[in-house]
DNA sequence: TCTGGGGTCCTAGGACCC
DNA sequence: TCTGGGGTCCTAGGACCC
């Protein structure tokens, strides 16, 4: 097998270390050196952990009620997630990183890929070290950088940069710097489940076939594994061998669906409360729909009981309602969501979660089937202006300032968020104060 | 008492059509 | 005894990602 050494293109994966925790630490240095976790919605489970929290054995996704004691014993802190803050810090981090390559794909809130084509004469390792120092200096966020000839290898190098003692110090791992036998050694130390695209299920099945490490997978036969798994795994094997199959996506692909759902702060029994909840979710989804310039052809409404309670009667219904013409109108979406709930609601269950999903999304300009709509164009336009005003007011004054009556006022079913930090970067009242 | 939310893609199988 | 075959579309389920 030909070994890729210095290929015409290289990819870097840059990601924030323990991103949510790092964001919180930027604004509260008192969190430095202590075990810190950031909790999911509803203060349900740990979604980000500081190194100190990881050292205590706190797993990703660990339920808060199971780790609260442990954390307290070690002087630890748990925080509710503050997505407005993380989103703002993310934009700052991404804009600094963007200076280091003309091609950037923002892959998630805390990571991005860079592509280096025509950088053959560059020392990418030194380039990555400068990037890392500058992001740290300008945003306060520590990042790791992995470099390789495919996105999968860049991810893997990033894993080594953060986890392997040989690289952790510098926070940069460039596979180009390693001789082939050296690469084999490192890839043999990485569990196959750490490879991008291999989850727990596949890792277990691969283990049964004697494939335990990233190196084992790299040497496996792509054709055989395509038949036993899917083309996705075949592609991963080729990527591990330095053949780039997953292109950089600079522009986000067209959105396929919009989901708005939440677990409730406590079990909900009353239909009236569920009606408020699905109305609120429909309104929230509608805002995102309009922000992206889309209209929905159908809406799905679903309910769920709590699967974690042993012996609890379970019920997970869903129903899909189509629109005569695609719509982005909050009132229509709420109306459909309520109708959908009416179809699936059964009394006697303790509901834990509800949600709506908007599907069959089209650009809002594309109007089909308008023939059968009542009201015609002038009415539609007035409606559009009203919704624009609603969106811009809520964007300025805060979500929920102006809302539809169906969404309810008290929202007693709402989520818990008891450990929230301030909007340090997005809210005047949350500005950090320097004392001296 | 207490266990997140929001996405994508692939595959298998059934319906339907000619 | 014996009961076509191939293409397309849709959906549900299962896997993955952060």
Short mmCIF file of C-alpha atoms (C1' of nucleotides) in Angstrom, two decimals:
data_model
loop_
_atom_site.label_atom_id
_atom_site.label_comp_id
_atom_site.label_asym_id
_atom_site.label_seq_id
_atom_site.Cartn_x
_atom_site.Cartn_y
_atom_site.Cartn_z
CA UNK A 1 0.00 0.00 0.00
CA UNK A 2 1.52 3.34 -1.00
CA UNK A 3 2.12 5.49 2.00
CA UNK A 4 1.05 9.11 1.83
CA UNK A 5 3.96 11.28 2.83
CA UNK A 6 3.78 14.81 1.55
CA UNK A 7 0.51 15.10 -0.33
CA UNK A 8 -0.68 18.15 -2.21
CA UNK A 9 -3.35 18.74 0.41
CA UNK A 10 -3.52 18.48 4.16
CA UNK A 11 -6.35 18.99 6.62
CA UNK A 12 -6.23 20.38 10.13
CA UNK A 13 -8.80 19.87 12.82
CA UNK A 14 -8.83 22.63 15.42
CA UNK A 15 -10.99 22.24 18.50
CA UNK A 16 -11.41 23.91 21.85
CA UNK A 17 -10.30 21.85 24.84
CA UNK A 18 -13.27 21.12 27.13
CA UNK A 19 -14.87 23.98 25.25
CA UNK A 20 -17.84 24.90 27.47
CA UNK A 21 -15.71 24.69 30.60
CA UNK A 22 -13.01 26.81 28.97
CA UNK A 23 -15.60 29.47 28.05
CA UNK A 24 -16.77 29.63 31.65
CA UNK A 25 -13.19 29.85 32.92
CA UNK A 26 -12.41 32.81 30.70
CA UNK A 27 -14.89 34.86 32.69
CA UNK A 28 -14.41 33.26 36.10
CA UNK A 29 -10.75 32.49 36.77
CA UNK A 30 -11.84 31.09 40.15
CA UNK A 31 -12.83 27.95 38.21
CA UNK A 32 -9.19 27.36 37.23
CA UNK A 33 -7.62 24.24 38.72
CA UNK A 34 -10.91 22.86 40.08
CA UNK A 35 -13.16 20.09 38.80
CA UNK A 36 -15.83 21.80 36.69
CA UNK A 37 -18.68 20.28 34.71
CA UNK A 38 -21.24 21.97 32.47
CA UNK A 39 -24.68 20.36 32.54
CA UNK A 40 -27.13 19.66 29.74
CA UNK A 41 -30.57 21.24 29.57
CA UNK A 42 -32.62 20.63 32.68
CA UNK A 43 -29.33 20.30 34.56
CA UNK A 44 -29.64 16.66 33.50
CA UNK A 45 -26.15 15.35 32.82
CA UNK A 46 -22.55 16.41 32.28
CA UNK A 47 -21.86 17.54 28.70
CA UNK A 48 -18.44 19.10 29.31
CA UNK A 49 -15.82 18.31 31.92
CA UNK A 50 -12.57 19.96 32.95
CA UNK A 51 -9.46 17.77 33.12
CA UNK A 52 -9.83 17.71 36.90
CA UNK A 53 -13.41 16.43 36.58
CA UNK A 54 -12.30 13.76 34.11
CA UNK A 55 -9.59 12.72 36.58
CA UNK A 56 -12.33 12.10 39.16
CA UNK A 57 -13.78 9.54 36.76
CA UNK A 58 -16.80 11.62 35.72
CA UNK A 59 -17.97 10.29 32.37
CA UNK A 60 -19.40 12.22 29.46
CA UNK A 61 -23.18 12.17 29.88
CA UNK A 62 -23.07 11.19 33.55
CA UNK A 63 -26.36 12.14 35.26
CA UNK A 64 -25.87 15.08 37.60
CA UNK A 65 -27.62 13.46 40.55
CA UNK A 66 -25.07 10.65 40.42
CA UNK A 67 -21.99 12.87 40.50
CA UNK A 68 -23.15 15.73 42.71
CA UNK A 69 -21.69 14.26 45.90
CA UNK A 70 -18.36 13.35 44.34
CA UNK A 71 -18.02 16.81 42.85
CA UNK A 72 -18.85 18.55 46.12
CA UNK A 73 -16.33 16.43 48.02
CA UNK A 74 -13.56 17.64 45.73
CA UNK A 75 -14.47 21.30 45.71
CA UNK A 76 -15.98 20.98 42.24
CA UNK A 77 -18.51 23.14 40.46
CA UNK A 78 -21.46 22.28 38.22
CA UNK A 79 -22.87 24.94 35.88
CA UNK A 80 -26.01 25.06 33.74
CA UNK A 81 -25.19 25.36 30.06
CA UNK A 82 -25.08 28.92 28.77
CA UNK A 83 -25.38 28.45 25.02
CA UNK A 84 -25.61 32.15 24.25
CA UNK A 85 -22.17 32.61 25.79
CA UNK A 86 -20.69 29.54 24.07
CA UNK A 87 -22.11 30.57 20.70
CA UNK A 88 -20.54 34.00 21.01
CA UNK A 89 -17.15 32.61 22.10
CA UNK A 90 -17.34 30.13 19.25
CA UNK A 91 -17.74 32.91 16.67
CA UNK A 92 -14.71 34.69 18.09
CA UNK A 93 -12.60 31.55 18.06
CA UNK A 94 -13.62 30.64 14.50
CA UNK A 95 -12.82 34.09 13.18
CA UNK A 96 -9.28 33.95 14.60
CA UNK A 97 -8.72 30.45 13.18
CA UNK A 98 -9.99 31.61 9.78
CA UNK A 99 -6.83 33.69 9.35
CA UNK A 100 -4.76 30.53 9.03
CA UNK A 101 -6.22 29.11 5.82
CA UNK A 102 -8.42 30.38 2.99
CA UNK A 103 -10.60 27.27 3.40
CA UNK A 104 -12.42 26.67 6.67
CA UNK A 105 -15.35 24.42 7.55
CA UNK A 106 -17.03 25.20 10.85
CA UNK A 107 -17.97 21.69 11.84
CA UNK A 108 -19.54 22.24 15.25
CA UNK A 109 -19.67 24.83 17.99
CA UNK A 110 -16.16 24.00 19.16
CA UNK A 111 -14.32 22.62 16.15
CA UNK A 112 -13.43 23.44 12.58
CA UNK A 113 -11.48 21.91 9.73
CA UNK A 114 -8.96 23.83 7.67
CA UNK A 115 -7.73 22.68 4.28
CA UNK A 116 -4.22 23.44 3.14
CA UNK A 117 -3.76 23.14 -0.61
CA UNK A 118 -0.63 24.63 -2.14
CA UNK A 119 1.06 24.90 1.25
CA UNK A 120 3.67 22.29 0.28
CA UNK A 121 6.60 24.48 1.23
CA UNK A 122 5.09 25.51 4.56
CA UNK A 123 5.97 24.17 7.97
CA UNK A 124 2.38 23.40 8.98
CA UNK A 125 3.44 22.35 12.46
CA UNK A 126 4.89 25.78 13.20
CA UNK A 127 1.84 27.34 11.54
CA UNK A 128 -0.44 25.38 13.89
CA UNK A 129 1.60 26.42 16.93
CA UNK A 130 1.16 30.08 16.00
CA UNK A 131 -2.58 29.53 15.50
CA UNK A 132 -2.86 27.93 18.90
CA UNK A 133 -1.00 30.74 20.66
CA UNK A 134 -3.05 33.42 18.95
CA UNK A 135 -6.42 31.85 19.74
CA UNK A 136 -5.33 31.53 23.33
CA UNK A 137 -4.21 35.13 23.48
CA UNK A 138 -7.20 36.68 21.72
CA UNK A 139 -10.04 34.58 23.13
CA UNK A 140 -8.64 32.82 26.20
CA UNK A 141 -9.62 29.41 24.78
CA UNK A 142 -6.99 26.63 24.67
CA UNK A 143 -7.20 24.58 21.45
CA UNK A 144 -5.67 21.39 20.10
CA UNK A 145 -4.64 20.94 16.47
CA UNK A 146 -4.31 17.72 14.48
CA UNK A 147 -2.96 17.62 10.92
CA UNK A 148 -3.25 14.82 8.36
CA UNK A 149 -3.97 14.11 4.69
CA UNK A 150 -7.70 13.38 5.26
CA UNK A 151 -10.33 14.71 7.63
CA UNK A 152 -10.45 11.37 9.46
CA UNK A 153 -6.66 11.43 9.96
CA UNK A 154 -6.76 15.08 11.05
CA UNK A 155 -9.34 14.08 13.65
CA UNK A 156 -7.17 11.22 14.76
CA UNK A 157 -4.11 13.46 15.00
CA UNK A 158 -6.18 15.89 17.05
CA UNK A 159 -7.04 13.05 19.41
CA UNK A 160 -3.32 12.31 19.82
CA UNK A 161 -2.58 16.00 20.33
CA UNK A 162 -4.95 16.10 23.28
CA UNK A 163 -4.52 12.65 24.78
CA UNK A 164 -1.04 11.33 24.06
CA UNK A 165 1.74 12.40 26.44
CA UNK A 166 4.13 12.81 23.50
CA UNK A 167 2.02 15.64 22.08
CA UNK A 168 -0.09 16.99 24.92
CA UNK A 169 2.49 19.56 25.92
CA UNK A 170 2.51 21.29 22.53
CA UNK A 171 -1.16 20.60 21.72
CA UNK A 172 -0.24 19.98 18.07
CA UNK A 173 0.15 16.67 16.24
CA UNK A 174 1.11 16.65 12.58
CA UNK A 175 1.14 13.15 11.12
CA UNK A 176 3.45 14.37 8.34
CA UNK A 177 6.19 14.74 10.96
CA UNK A 178 6.07 11.04 11.79
CA UNK A 179 7.86 8.25 9.95
CA UNK A 180 5.52 5.47 8.75
CA UNK A 181 6.60 2.97 11.43
CA UNK A 182 6.05 5.71 14.00
CA UNK A 183 2.52 6.34 12.75
CA UNK A 184 1.78 2.63 13.01
CA UNK A 185 2.87 2.67 16.62
CA UNK A 186 0.61 5.59 17.52
CA UNK A 187 -2.39 4.30 15.58
CA UNK A 188 -2.03 0.95 17.30
CA UNK A 189 -2.46 2.71 20.63
CA UNK A 190 -5.74 4.34 19.62
CA UNK A 191 -8.91 2.38 20.32
CA UNK A 192 -10.99 1.79 17.18
CA UNK A 193 -13.98 3.44 18.88
CA UNK A 194 -12.05 6.73 18.91
CA UNK A 195 -11.95 6.82 15.11
CA UNK A 196 -14.30 9.42 13.61
CA UNK A 197 -17.31 7.53 12.23
CA UNK A 198 -16.97 4.48 14.49
CA UNK A 199 -19.43 4.54 17.38
CA UNK A 200 -19.93 2.13 20.28
CA UNK A 201 -22.05 -0.35 18.30
CA UNK A 202 -19.63 -0.72 15.46
CA UNK A 203 -16.62 -0.76 17.80
CA UNK A 204 -18.13 -3.80 19.54
CA UNK A 205 -18.86 -5.58 16.25
CA UNK A 206 -15.39 -4.76 14.92
CA UNK A 207 -13.90 -6.13 18.14
CA UNK A 208 -15.58 -9.46 17.45
CA UNK A 209 -13.78 -9.48 14.10
CA UNK A 210 -10.44 -8.89 15.84
CA UNK A 211 -10.28 -5.21 14.89
CA UNK A 212 -9.43 -3.33 18.06
CA UNK A 213 -7.25 -0.36 17.16
CA UNK A 214 -7.22 2.41 14.55
CA UNK A 215 -4.26 0.62 12.97
CA UNK A 216 -6.26 -2.65 12.78
CA UNK A 217 -9.04 -0.81 10.98
CA UNK A 218 -6.61 0.90 8.63
CA UNK A 219 -5.33 -2.52 7.54
CA UNK A 220 -8.79 -4.11 7.21
CA UNK A 221 -10.26 -4.94 3.81
CA UNK A 222 -12.60 -2.11 2.75
CA UNK A 223 -14.73 -4.29 0.43
CA UNK A 224 -15.43 -6.89 3.09
CA UNK A 225 -16.32 -4.32 5.69
CA UNK A 226 -18.57 -2.46 3.28
CA UNK A 227 -20.61 -5.63 2.86
CA UNK A 228 -20.75 -6.31 6.59
CA UNK A 229 -21.33 -2.69 7.66
CA UNK A 230 -21.90 0.03 5.06
CA UNK A 231 -20.17 2.31 2.60
CA UNK A 232 -19.63 4.71 5.49
CA UNK A 233 -17.11 2.39 7.13
CA UNK A 234 -15.46 1.64 3.82
CA UNK A 235 -14.89 5.34 3.35
CA UNK A 236 -13.43 5.61 6.84
CA UNK A 237 -10.88 2.89 6.02
CA UNK A 238 -9.82 4.68 2.86
CA UNK A 239 -9.52 7.94 4.77
CA UNK A 240 -7.33 6.23 7.39
CA UNK A 241 -5.05 5.23 4.54
CA UNK A 242 -4.59 8.82 3.54
CA UNK A 243 -7.07 8.84 0.67
CA UNK A 244 -9.28 11.87 1.20
CA UNK A 245 -12.94 10.91 0.53
CA UNK A 246 -14.81 13.41 2.70
CA UNK A 247 -14.57 16.88 1.18
CA UNK A 248 -14.36 20.15 3.05
CA UNK A 249 -17.76 21.82 3.21
CA UNK A 250 -17.25 25.54 3.46
CA UNK A 251 -20.92 26.38 3.00
CA UNK A 252 -23.34 24.55 5.26
CA UNK A 253 -25.50 22.12 3.23
CA UNK A 254 -29.20 22.82 2.87
CA UNK A 255 -31.05 22.01 6.04
CA UNK A 256 -33.32 18.95 5.94
CA UNK A 257 -35.30 19.32 9.17
CA UNK A 258 -35.75 21.53 12.21
CA UNK A 259 -36.38 19.96 15.58
CA UNK A 260 -37.56 21.76 18.70
CA UNK A 261 -38.03 19.62 21.78
CA UNK A 262 -37.34 19.63 25.48
CA UNK A 263 -37.62 17.34 28.43
CA UNK A 264 -39.90 18.78 31.07
CA UNK A 265 -38.73 19.93 34.48
CA UNK A 266 -41.22 17.46 36.01
CA UNK A 267 -43.58 14.82 34.62
CA UNK A 268 -46.58 16.33 32.83
CA UNK A 269 -50.04 14.76 32.84
CA UNK A 270 -52.38 17.55 31.71
CA UNK A 271 -53.22 17.99 28.06
CA UNK A 272 -53.41 21.77 28.54
CA UNK A 273 -49.75 21.90 29.54
CA UNK A 274 -48.71 19.74 26.61
CA UNK A 275 -50.62 22.05 24.27
CA UNK A 276 -48.62 24.99 25.62
CA UNK A 277 -45.38 23.09 25.26
CA UNK A 278 -45.88 22.02 21.64
CA UNK A 279 -47.10 25.53 20.79
CA UNK A 280 -43.91 26.98 22.26
CA UNK A 281 -41.74 24.51 20.35
CA UNK A 282 -43.62 25.20 17.12
CA UNK A 283 -43.05 28.93 17.59
CA UNK A 284 -39.34 28.37 18.30
CA UNK A 285 -38.95 26.14 15.26
CA UNK A 286 -40.77 28.76 13.17
CA UNK A 287 -38.24 31.43 14.14
CA UNK A 288 -35.37 29.21 13.00
CA UNK A 289 -37.28 28.39 9.83
CA UNK A 290 -37.68 32.06 8.91
CA UNK A 291 -34.11 32.89 9.92
CA UNK A 292 -32.93 30.37 7.31
CA UNK A 293 -35.39 31.67 4.71
CA UNK A 294 -37.29 28.36 4.58
CA UNK A 295 -40.86 27.11 4.68
CA UNK A 296 -42.03 23.72 5.94
CA UNK A 297 -44.18 21.27 3.99
CA UNK A 298 -45.10 19.21 7.02
CA UNK A 299 -44.81 19.09 10.79
CA UNK A 300 -44.37 16.08 13.02
CA UNK A 301 -45.48 16.16 16.66
CA UNK A 302 -44.31 13.65 19.22
CA UNK A 303 -44.59 12.82 22.90
CA UNK A 304 -42.55 10.56 25.16
CA UNK A 305 -42.77 9.13 28.65
CA UNK A 306 -39.67 8.65 30.81
CA UNK A 307 -37.85 5.46 29.76
CA UNK A 308 -35.55 5.55 32.80
CA UNK A 309 -38.28 4.85 35.32
CA UNK A 310 -38.61 1.09 35.83
CA UNK A 311 -42.17 -0.16 35.53
CA UNK A 312 -43.43 3.16 34.18
CA UNK A 313 -46.04 2.63 31.43
CA UNK A 314 -44.37 3.78 28.21
CA UNK A 315 -45.92 5.61 25.28
CA UNK A 316 -43.98 7.25 22.43
CA UNK A 317 -46.48 8.38 19.79
CA UNK A 318 -45.79 10.60 16.79
CA UNK A 319 -47.90 11.99 13.99
CA UNK A 320 -47.19 13.83 10.78
CA UNK A 321 -49.38 16.62 9.37
CA UNK A 322 -48.86 18.02 5.88
CA UNK A 323 -49.66 21.56 4.78
CA UNK A 324 -51.59 22.35 1.61
CA UNK A 325 -48.79 24.83 0.85
CA UNK A 326 -45.39 25.15 2.57
CA UNK A 327 -45.59 27.66 5.39
CA UNK A 328 -43.36 29.60 7.78
CA UNK A 329 -46.26 31.19 9.61
CA UNK A 330 -46.08 30.73 13.36
CA UNK A 331 -49.86 30.77 13.73
CA UNK A 332 -50.31 27.95 11.23
CA UNK A 333 -47.50 25.90 12.69
CA UNK A 334 -48.94 26.27 16.19
CA UNK A 335 -52.38 25.33 14.92
CA UNK A 336 -50.99 22.19 13.29
CA UNK A 337 -48.92 21.30 16.35
CA UNK A 338 -52.01 21.52 18.55
CA UNK A 339 -54.02 19.44 16.11
CA UNK A 340 -51.24 16.85 16.07
CA UNK A 341 -51.17 16.70 19.84
CA UNK A 342 -54.92 16.16 19.82
CA UNK A 343 -54.39 13.11 17.64
CA UNK A 344 -51.78 11.41 19.79
CA UNK A 345 -52.55 12.48 23.35
CA UNK A 346 -53.80 9.75 25.65
CA UNK A 347 -54.62 10.52 29.26
CA UNK A 348 -53.10 8.52 32.09
CA UNK A 349 -49.43 8.74 31.13
CA UNK A 350 -46.72 10.79 32.81
CA UNK A 351 -45.07 12.59 29.91
CA UNK A 352 -41.40 13.54 30.12
CA UNK A 353 -40.83 15.10 26.76
CA UNK A 354 -42.57 16.59 23.75
CA UNK A 355 -41.30 17.93 20.48
CA UNK A 356 -42.07 19.11 16.98
CA UNK A 357 -40.10 18.48 13.81
CA UNK A 358 -40.46 20.57 10.67
CA UNK A 359 -39.74 18.61 7.48
CA UNK A 360 -40.02 18.92 3.69
CA UNK A 361 -38.21 22.24 3.91
CA UNK A 362 -38.13 24.51 0.87
CA UNK A 363 -36.76 27.98 0.23
CA UNK A 364 -39.57 30.32 1.28
CA UNK A 365 -39.66 31.98 -2.14
CA UNK A 366 -40.73 28.75 -3.82
CA UNK A 367 -44.48 28.70 -3.51
CA UNK A 368 -46.50 25.78 -4.75
CA UNK A 369 -50.20 25.09 -4.61
CA UNK A 370 -50.96 28.70 -3.86
CA UNK A 371 -54.05 28.29 -6.05
CA UNK A 372 -56.11 26.88 -3.23
CA UNK A 373 -55.07 29.33 -0.56
CA UNK A 374 -57.67 31.68 0.77
CA UNK A 375 -56.74 35.32 1.08
CA UNK A 376 -54.27 35.67 -1.76
CA UNK A 377 -51.12 37.70 -2.08
CA UNK A 378 -51.87 40.97 -0.21
CA UNK A 379 -52.91 39.06 2.89
CA UNK A 380 -49.80 36.88 2.71
CA UNK A 381 -47.60 39.95 2.51
CA UNK A 382 -49.14 41.60 5.51
CA UNK A 383 -48.68 38.36 7.38
CA UNK A 384 -45.02 38.24 6.35
CA UNK A 385 -44.40 41.77 7.59
CA UNK A 386 -46.02 40.97 10.93
CA UNK A 387 -43.76 37.95 11.42
CA UNK A 388 -40.68 39.96 10.45
CA UNK A 389 -41.58 42.53 13.08
CA UNK A 390 -42.09 39.77 15.64
CA UNK A 391 -38.70 38.22 14.89
CA UNK A 392 -36.75 41.47 15.00
CA UNK A 393 -38.42 42.58 18.22
CA UNK A 394 -37.65 39.29 19.91
CA UNK A 395 -34.09 39.35 18.61
CA UNK A 396 -33.59 42.79 20.17
CA UNK A 397 -35.50 42.40 23.40
CA UNK A 398 -34.89 38.73 24.11
CA UNK A 399 -36.61 35.52 23.09
CA UNK A 400 -40.18 35.31 24.28
CA UNK A 401 -40.71 39.05 24.76
CA UNK A 402 -43.63 38.90 22.36
CA UNK A 403 -45.28 35.54 21.86
CA UNK A 404 -48.47 33.78 20.93
CA UNK A 405 -51.06 33.23 23.64
CA UNK A 406 -51.05 29.47 22.97
CA UNK A 407 -47.50 29.28 24.28
CA UNK A 408 -48.73 30.01 27.79
CA UNK A 409 -47.42 32.45 30.38
CA UNK A 410 -46.35 30.50 33.43
CA UNK A 411 -44.89 27.54 31.49
CA UNK A 412 -44.78 25.40 34.62
CA UNK A 413 -43.57 22.50 32.47
CA UNK A 414 -40.40 24.41 31.56
CA UNK A 415 -36.90 23.22 32.18
CA UNK A 416 -34.74 23.62 35.20
CA UNK A 417 -31.69 25.86 34.83
CA UNK A 418 -30.63 26.61 38.33
CA UNK A 419 -26.90 27.03 37.96
CA UNK A 420 -26.69 29.51 35.11
CA UNK A 421 -23.80 31.93 34.71
CA UNK A 422 -24.26 35.44 33.28
CA UNK A 423 -24.39 36.45 29.60
CA UNK A 424 -20.85 37.83 29.93
CA UNK A 425 -20.48 38.79 26.30
CA UNK A 426 -24.05 39.32 25.14
CA UNK A 427 -25.84 41.11 27.97
CA UNK A 428 -24.92 44.44 29.56
CA UNK A 429 -25.97 43.16 32.97
CA UNK A 430 -23.63 40.21 32.57
CA UNK A 431 -20.45 42.19 31.84
CA UNK A 432 -17.52 40.98 33.90
CA UNK A 433 -16.21 43.61 36.29
CA UNK A 434 -12.46 44.00 36.79
CA UNK A 435 -11.54 44.82 40.36
CA UNK A 436 -8.14 46.07 41.35
"C1'" DT B 1 -36.67 13.88 42.73
"C1'" DC B 2 -33.03 13.51 39.26
"C1'" DT B 3 -30.70 10.62 32.92
"C1'" DG B 4 -29.91 16.66 26.73
"C1'" DG B 5 -30.93 18.41 22.21
"C1'" DG B 6 -30.27 18.78 17.36
"C1'" DG B 7 -28.73 16.94 13.39
"C1'" DT B 8 -27.14 13.58 9.06
"C1'" DC B 9 -26.81 9.46 6.21
"C1'" DC B 10 -27.52 4.55 4.83
"C1'" DT B 11 -30.13 0.33 4.29
"C1'" DA B 12 -33.82 -2.90 4.01
"C1'" DG B 13 -38.24 -3.83 2.83
"C1'" DG B 14 -42.83 -2.88 1.15
"C1'" DA B 15 -45.86 -0.61 -2.23
"C1'" DC B 16 -46.55 0.34 -6.66
"C1'" DC B 17 -45.93 0.39 -11.60
"C1'" DC B 18 -45.22 -1.47 -16.17
"C1'" DT C 1 -46.33 -29.12 -9.30
"C1'" DC C 2 -46.16 -24.84 -11.50
"C1'" DT C 3 -47.60 -18.23 -9.46
"C1'" DG C 4 -42.28 -12.66 -13.54
"C1'" DG C 5 -38.99 -9.30 -12.90
"C1'" DG C 6 -37.03 -5.00 -12.60
"C1'" DG C 7 -37.21 -0.12 -11.41
"C1'" DT C 8 -38.59 3.60 -8.31
"C1'" DC C 9 -40.35 5.73 -4.39
"C1'" DC C 10 -41.24 5.99 0.43
"C1'" DT C 11 -40.66 4.93 5.25
"C1'" DA C 12 -38.84 3.08 9.48
"C1'" DG C 13 -35.07 1.89 11.89
"C1'" DG C 14 -30.43 2.05 13.01
"C1'" DA C 15 -26.11 3.83 12.94
"C1'" DC C 16 -23.25 7.91 13.42
"C1'" DC C 17 -21.81 12.98 14.76
"C1'" DC C 18 -21.25 17.03 18.31
#
